[in-house]
Coordinates of C-alpha atoms in Angstrom, one line a residue:
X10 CA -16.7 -10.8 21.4
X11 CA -13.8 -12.0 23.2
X12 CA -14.0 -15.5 21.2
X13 CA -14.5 -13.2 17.7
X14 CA -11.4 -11.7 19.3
X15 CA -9.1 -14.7 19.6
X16 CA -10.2 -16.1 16.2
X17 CA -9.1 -13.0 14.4
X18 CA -5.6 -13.2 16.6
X19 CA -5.1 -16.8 15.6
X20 CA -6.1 -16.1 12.0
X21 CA -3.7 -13.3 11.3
X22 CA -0.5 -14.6 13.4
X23 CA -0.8 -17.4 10.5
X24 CA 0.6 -14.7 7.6
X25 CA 4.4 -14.9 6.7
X26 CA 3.8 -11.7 4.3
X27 CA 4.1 -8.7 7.3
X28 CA 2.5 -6.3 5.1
X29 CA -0.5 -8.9 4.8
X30 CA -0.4 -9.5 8.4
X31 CA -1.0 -5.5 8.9
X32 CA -3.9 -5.0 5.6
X33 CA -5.9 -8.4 7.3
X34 CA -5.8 -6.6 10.6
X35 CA -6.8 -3.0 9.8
X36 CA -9.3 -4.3 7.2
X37 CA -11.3 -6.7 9.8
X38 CA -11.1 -4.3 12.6
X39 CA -12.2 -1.5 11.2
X40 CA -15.6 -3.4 9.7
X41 CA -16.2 -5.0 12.5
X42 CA -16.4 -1.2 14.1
X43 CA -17.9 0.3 11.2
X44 CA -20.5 -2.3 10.9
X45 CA -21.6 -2.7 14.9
X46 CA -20.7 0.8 16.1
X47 CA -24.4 1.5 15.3
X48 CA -26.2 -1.3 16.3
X49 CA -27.9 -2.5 19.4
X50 CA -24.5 -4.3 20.5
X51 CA -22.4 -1.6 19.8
X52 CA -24.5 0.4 22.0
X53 CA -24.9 -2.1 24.9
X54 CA -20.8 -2.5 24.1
X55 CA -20.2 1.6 23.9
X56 CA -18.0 3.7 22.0
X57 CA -15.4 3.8 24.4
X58 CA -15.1 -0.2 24.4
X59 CA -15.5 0.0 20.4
X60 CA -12.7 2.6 19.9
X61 CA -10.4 0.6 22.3
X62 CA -10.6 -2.9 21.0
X63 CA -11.7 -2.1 17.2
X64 CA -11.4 1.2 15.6
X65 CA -7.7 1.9 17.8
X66 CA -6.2 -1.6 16.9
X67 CA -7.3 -0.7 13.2
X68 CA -5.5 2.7 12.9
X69 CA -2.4 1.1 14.7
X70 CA -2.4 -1.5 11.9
X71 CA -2.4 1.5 9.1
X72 CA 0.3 3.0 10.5
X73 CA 2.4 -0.3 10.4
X74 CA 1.3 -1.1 7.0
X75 CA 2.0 2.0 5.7
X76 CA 5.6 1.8 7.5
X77 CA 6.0 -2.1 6.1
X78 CA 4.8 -1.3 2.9
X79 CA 5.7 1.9 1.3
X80 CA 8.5 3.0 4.3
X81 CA 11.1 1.4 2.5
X82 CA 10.7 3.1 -1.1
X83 CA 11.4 6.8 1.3
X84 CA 14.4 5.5 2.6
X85 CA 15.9 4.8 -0.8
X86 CA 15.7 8.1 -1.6
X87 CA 17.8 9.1 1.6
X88 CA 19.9 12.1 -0.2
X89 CA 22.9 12.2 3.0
X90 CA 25.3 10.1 0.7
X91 CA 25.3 11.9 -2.1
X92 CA 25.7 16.2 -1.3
X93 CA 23.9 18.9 -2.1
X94 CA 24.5 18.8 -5.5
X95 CA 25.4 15.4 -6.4
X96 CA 27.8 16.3 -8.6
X97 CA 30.4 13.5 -9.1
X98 CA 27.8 10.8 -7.5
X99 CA 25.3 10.3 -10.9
X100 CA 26.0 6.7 -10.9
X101 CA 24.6 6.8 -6.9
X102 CA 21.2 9.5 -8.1
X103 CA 20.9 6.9 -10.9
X104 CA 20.9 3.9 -8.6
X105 CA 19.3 5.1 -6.2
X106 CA 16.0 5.8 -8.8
X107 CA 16.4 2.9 -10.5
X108 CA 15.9 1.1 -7.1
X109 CA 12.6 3.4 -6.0
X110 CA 10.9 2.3 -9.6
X111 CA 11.3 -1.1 -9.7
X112 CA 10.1 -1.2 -5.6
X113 CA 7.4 1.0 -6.4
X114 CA 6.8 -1.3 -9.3
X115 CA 6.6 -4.3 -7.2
X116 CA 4.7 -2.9 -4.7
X117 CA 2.0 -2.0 -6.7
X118 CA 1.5 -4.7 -8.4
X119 CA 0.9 -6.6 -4.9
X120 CA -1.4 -4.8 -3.8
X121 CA -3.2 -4.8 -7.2
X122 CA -3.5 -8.4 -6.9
X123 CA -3.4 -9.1 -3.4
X124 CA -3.7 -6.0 -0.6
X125 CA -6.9 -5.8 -1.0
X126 CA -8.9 -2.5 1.2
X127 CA -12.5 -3.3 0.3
X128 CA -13.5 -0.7 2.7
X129 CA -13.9 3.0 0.8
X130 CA -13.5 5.5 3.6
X131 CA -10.8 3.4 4.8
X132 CA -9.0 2.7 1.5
X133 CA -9.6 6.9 0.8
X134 CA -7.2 7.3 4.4
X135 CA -4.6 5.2 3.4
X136 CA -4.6 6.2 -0.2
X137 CA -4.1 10.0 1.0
X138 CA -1.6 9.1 3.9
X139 CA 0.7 7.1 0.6
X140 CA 0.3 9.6 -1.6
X141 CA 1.6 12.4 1.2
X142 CA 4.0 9.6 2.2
X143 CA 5.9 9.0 -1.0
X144 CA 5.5 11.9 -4.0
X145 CA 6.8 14.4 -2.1
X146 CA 9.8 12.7 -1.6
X147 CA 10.3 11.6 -5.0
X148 CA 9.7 15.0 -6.3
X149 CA 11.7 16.6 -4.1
X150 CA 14.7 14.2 -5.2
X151 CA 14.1 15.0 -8.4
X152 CA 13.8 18.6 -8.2
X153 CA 17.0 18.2 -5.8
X154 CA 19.2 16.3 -8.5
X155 CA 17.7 18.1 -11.8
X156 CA 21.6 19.5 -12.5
X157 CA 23.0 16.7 -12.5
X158 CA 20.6 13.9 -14.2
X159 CA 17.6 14.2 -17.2
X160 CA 14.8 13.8 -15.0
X161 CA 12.8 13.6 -17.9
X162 CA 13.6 10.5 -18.3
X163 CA 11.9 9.6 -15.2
X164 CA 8.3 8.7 -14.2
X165 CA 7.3 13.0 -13.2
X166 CA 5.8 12.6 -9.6
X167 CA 2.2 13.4 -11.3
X168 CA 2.4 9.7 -13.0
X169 CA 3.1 8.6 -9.4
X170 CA 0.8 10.3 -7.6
X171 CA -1.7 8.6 -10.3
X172 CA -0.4 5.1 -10.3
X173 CA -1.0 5.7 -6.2
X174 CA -4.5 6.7 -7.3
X175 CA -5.4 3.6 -9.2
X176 CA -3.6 1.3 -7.1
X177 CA -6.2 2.6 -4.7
X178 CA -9.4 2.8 -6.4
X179 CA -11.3 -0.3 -5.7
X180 CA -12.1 -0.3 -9.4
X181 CA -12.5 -3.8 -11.0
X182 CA -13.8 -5.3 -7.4
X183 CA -17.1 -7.2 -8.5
X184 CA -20.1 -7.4 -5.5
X185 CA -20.5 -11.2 -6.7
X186 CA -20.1 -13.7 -4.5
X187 CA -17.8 -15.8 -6.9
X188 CA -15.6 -12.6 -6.5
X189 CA -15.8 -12.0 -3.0
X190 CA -14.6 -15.7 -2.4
X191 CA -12.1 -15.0 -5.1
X192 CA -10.9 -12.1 -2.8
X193 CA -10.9 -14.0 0.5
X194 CA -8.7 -16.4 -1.4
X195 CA -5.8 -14.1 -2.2
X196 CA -6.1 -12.4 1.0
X197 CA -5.7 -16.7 2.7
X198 CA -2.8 -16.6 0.1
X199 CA -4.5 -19.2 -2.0
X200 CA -3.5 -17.9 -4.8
X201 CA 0.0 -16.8 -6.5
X202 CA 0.2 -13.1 -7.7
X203 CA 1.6 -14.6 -10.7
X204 CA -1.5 -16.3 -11.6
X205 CA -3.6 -13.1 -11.5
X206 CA -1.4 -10.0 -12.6
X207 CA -2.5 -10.0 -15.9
X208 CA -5.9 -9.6 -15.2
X209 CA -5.7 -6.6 -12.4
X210 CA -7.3 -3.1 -12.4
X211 CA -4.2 -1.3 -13.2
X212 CA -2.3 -3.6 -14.8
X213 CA -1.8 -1.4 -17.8
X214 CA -0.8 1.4 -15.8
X215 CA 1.7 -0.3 -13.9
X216 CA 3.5 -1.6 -17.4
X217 CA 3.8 1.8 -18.5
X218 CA 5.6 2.6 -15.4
X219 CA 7.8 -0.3 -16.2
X220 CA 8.7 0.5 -19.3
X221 CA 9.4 4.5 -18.6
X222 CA 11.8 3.0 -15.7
X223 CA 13.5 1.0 -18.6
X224 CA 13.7 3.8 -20.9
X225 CA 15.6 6.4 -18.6
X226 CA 17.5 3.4 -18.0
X227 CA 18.3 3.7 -22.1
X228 CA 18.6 7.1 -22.0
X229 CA 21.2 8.0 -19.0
X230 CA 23.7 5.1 -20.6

């Protein structure tokens, strides 16, 4: 185990992408727990040494990924510079949404062609801890700055909260093993998102959300 260990360590320290550095670790660790927790060496190992050195290291790496991934998107919606109101400061609201939609954007179109979570109870977790993590924030902007801007312009938090769903369904993930090396390729960094992002699960949804983003562009000039 301790030579599994240091491969896995050696392996990851080799990703630039930070947010791919967090998704390889939580995604390996939590299998290898998942899939030895039950067997004969997970037993002569025990759940103590299992939780410790697999199933801990794996939750530690959700909470960085979700901090590295999405953490960023919340803070753009940081409402101290504006007021209470944010009356005099549409430009800033504007900005400010502008600049959450085209990151949200961005980031889901990564990690419909490259984060990959082929685990389901693990991709449920993370998908639930996101969707808590960003729609209320968004809505609550929205609901904050409703005087001042037409926030029916914007994506509602419900088209959100479903993009979030999609992004994290697992659909279009084929058992084959031409796909599975496919997979193990993006997650190397074989392969440029470019070359794949017209053919992801979700691809449609995420071009509608581009193009209501450039229509309450349109529609607050």
């Amino acid at each position: 185990m301790e030579a599994l260990h240091r491969n896995i360590e050696t392996k990851r320290s080799g990703y630039k992408d930070k947010v791919m550095y967090h998704v390889f670790t939580m995604n390996t660790y939590w299998y290898i727990y998942m899939r030895t927790r039950n067997t004969e060496l997970g037993k002569l190992l025990g759940e103590n040494y299992m939780r410790k050195n697999y199933k801990v290291v794996a939750e530690e790496a959700a909470y960085l990924y979700e901090k590295q991934a999405w953490g960023g998107l919340v803070r753009l919606l940081d409402k101290e510079d504006i007021g209470d109101e944010g009356i005099g400061n549409e430009n800033i609201i504007k900005g400010k949404l502008e600049a959450f939609l085209k990151g949200f954007e961005e980031i889901a179109q990564r990690h419909t062609s490259r984060y990959s979570i082929p685990e389901a109870d693990l991709r449920a977790q993370i998908k639930e801890a996101t969707v808590k993590l960003i729609v209320p924030v968004y809505s609550d902007f929205l609901e904050v700055f409703s005087g001042v801007i037409n926030v029916k312009l914007y994506s509602s938090p419900e088209s959100v909260e479903s993009l979030l769903g999609q992004i994290f369904s697992g659909n279009g993930r084929s058992s084959s093993m031409g796909a599975r090396r496919r997979e193990i390729n993006r997650m190397e960094g074989r392969n440029s998102v470019s070359s794949e992002i017209d053919s992801i699960p979700g691809r449609r949804s995420v071009d509608r959300f581009q193009r209501n983003r450039s229509n309450a562009n349109a529609g607050d000039d």
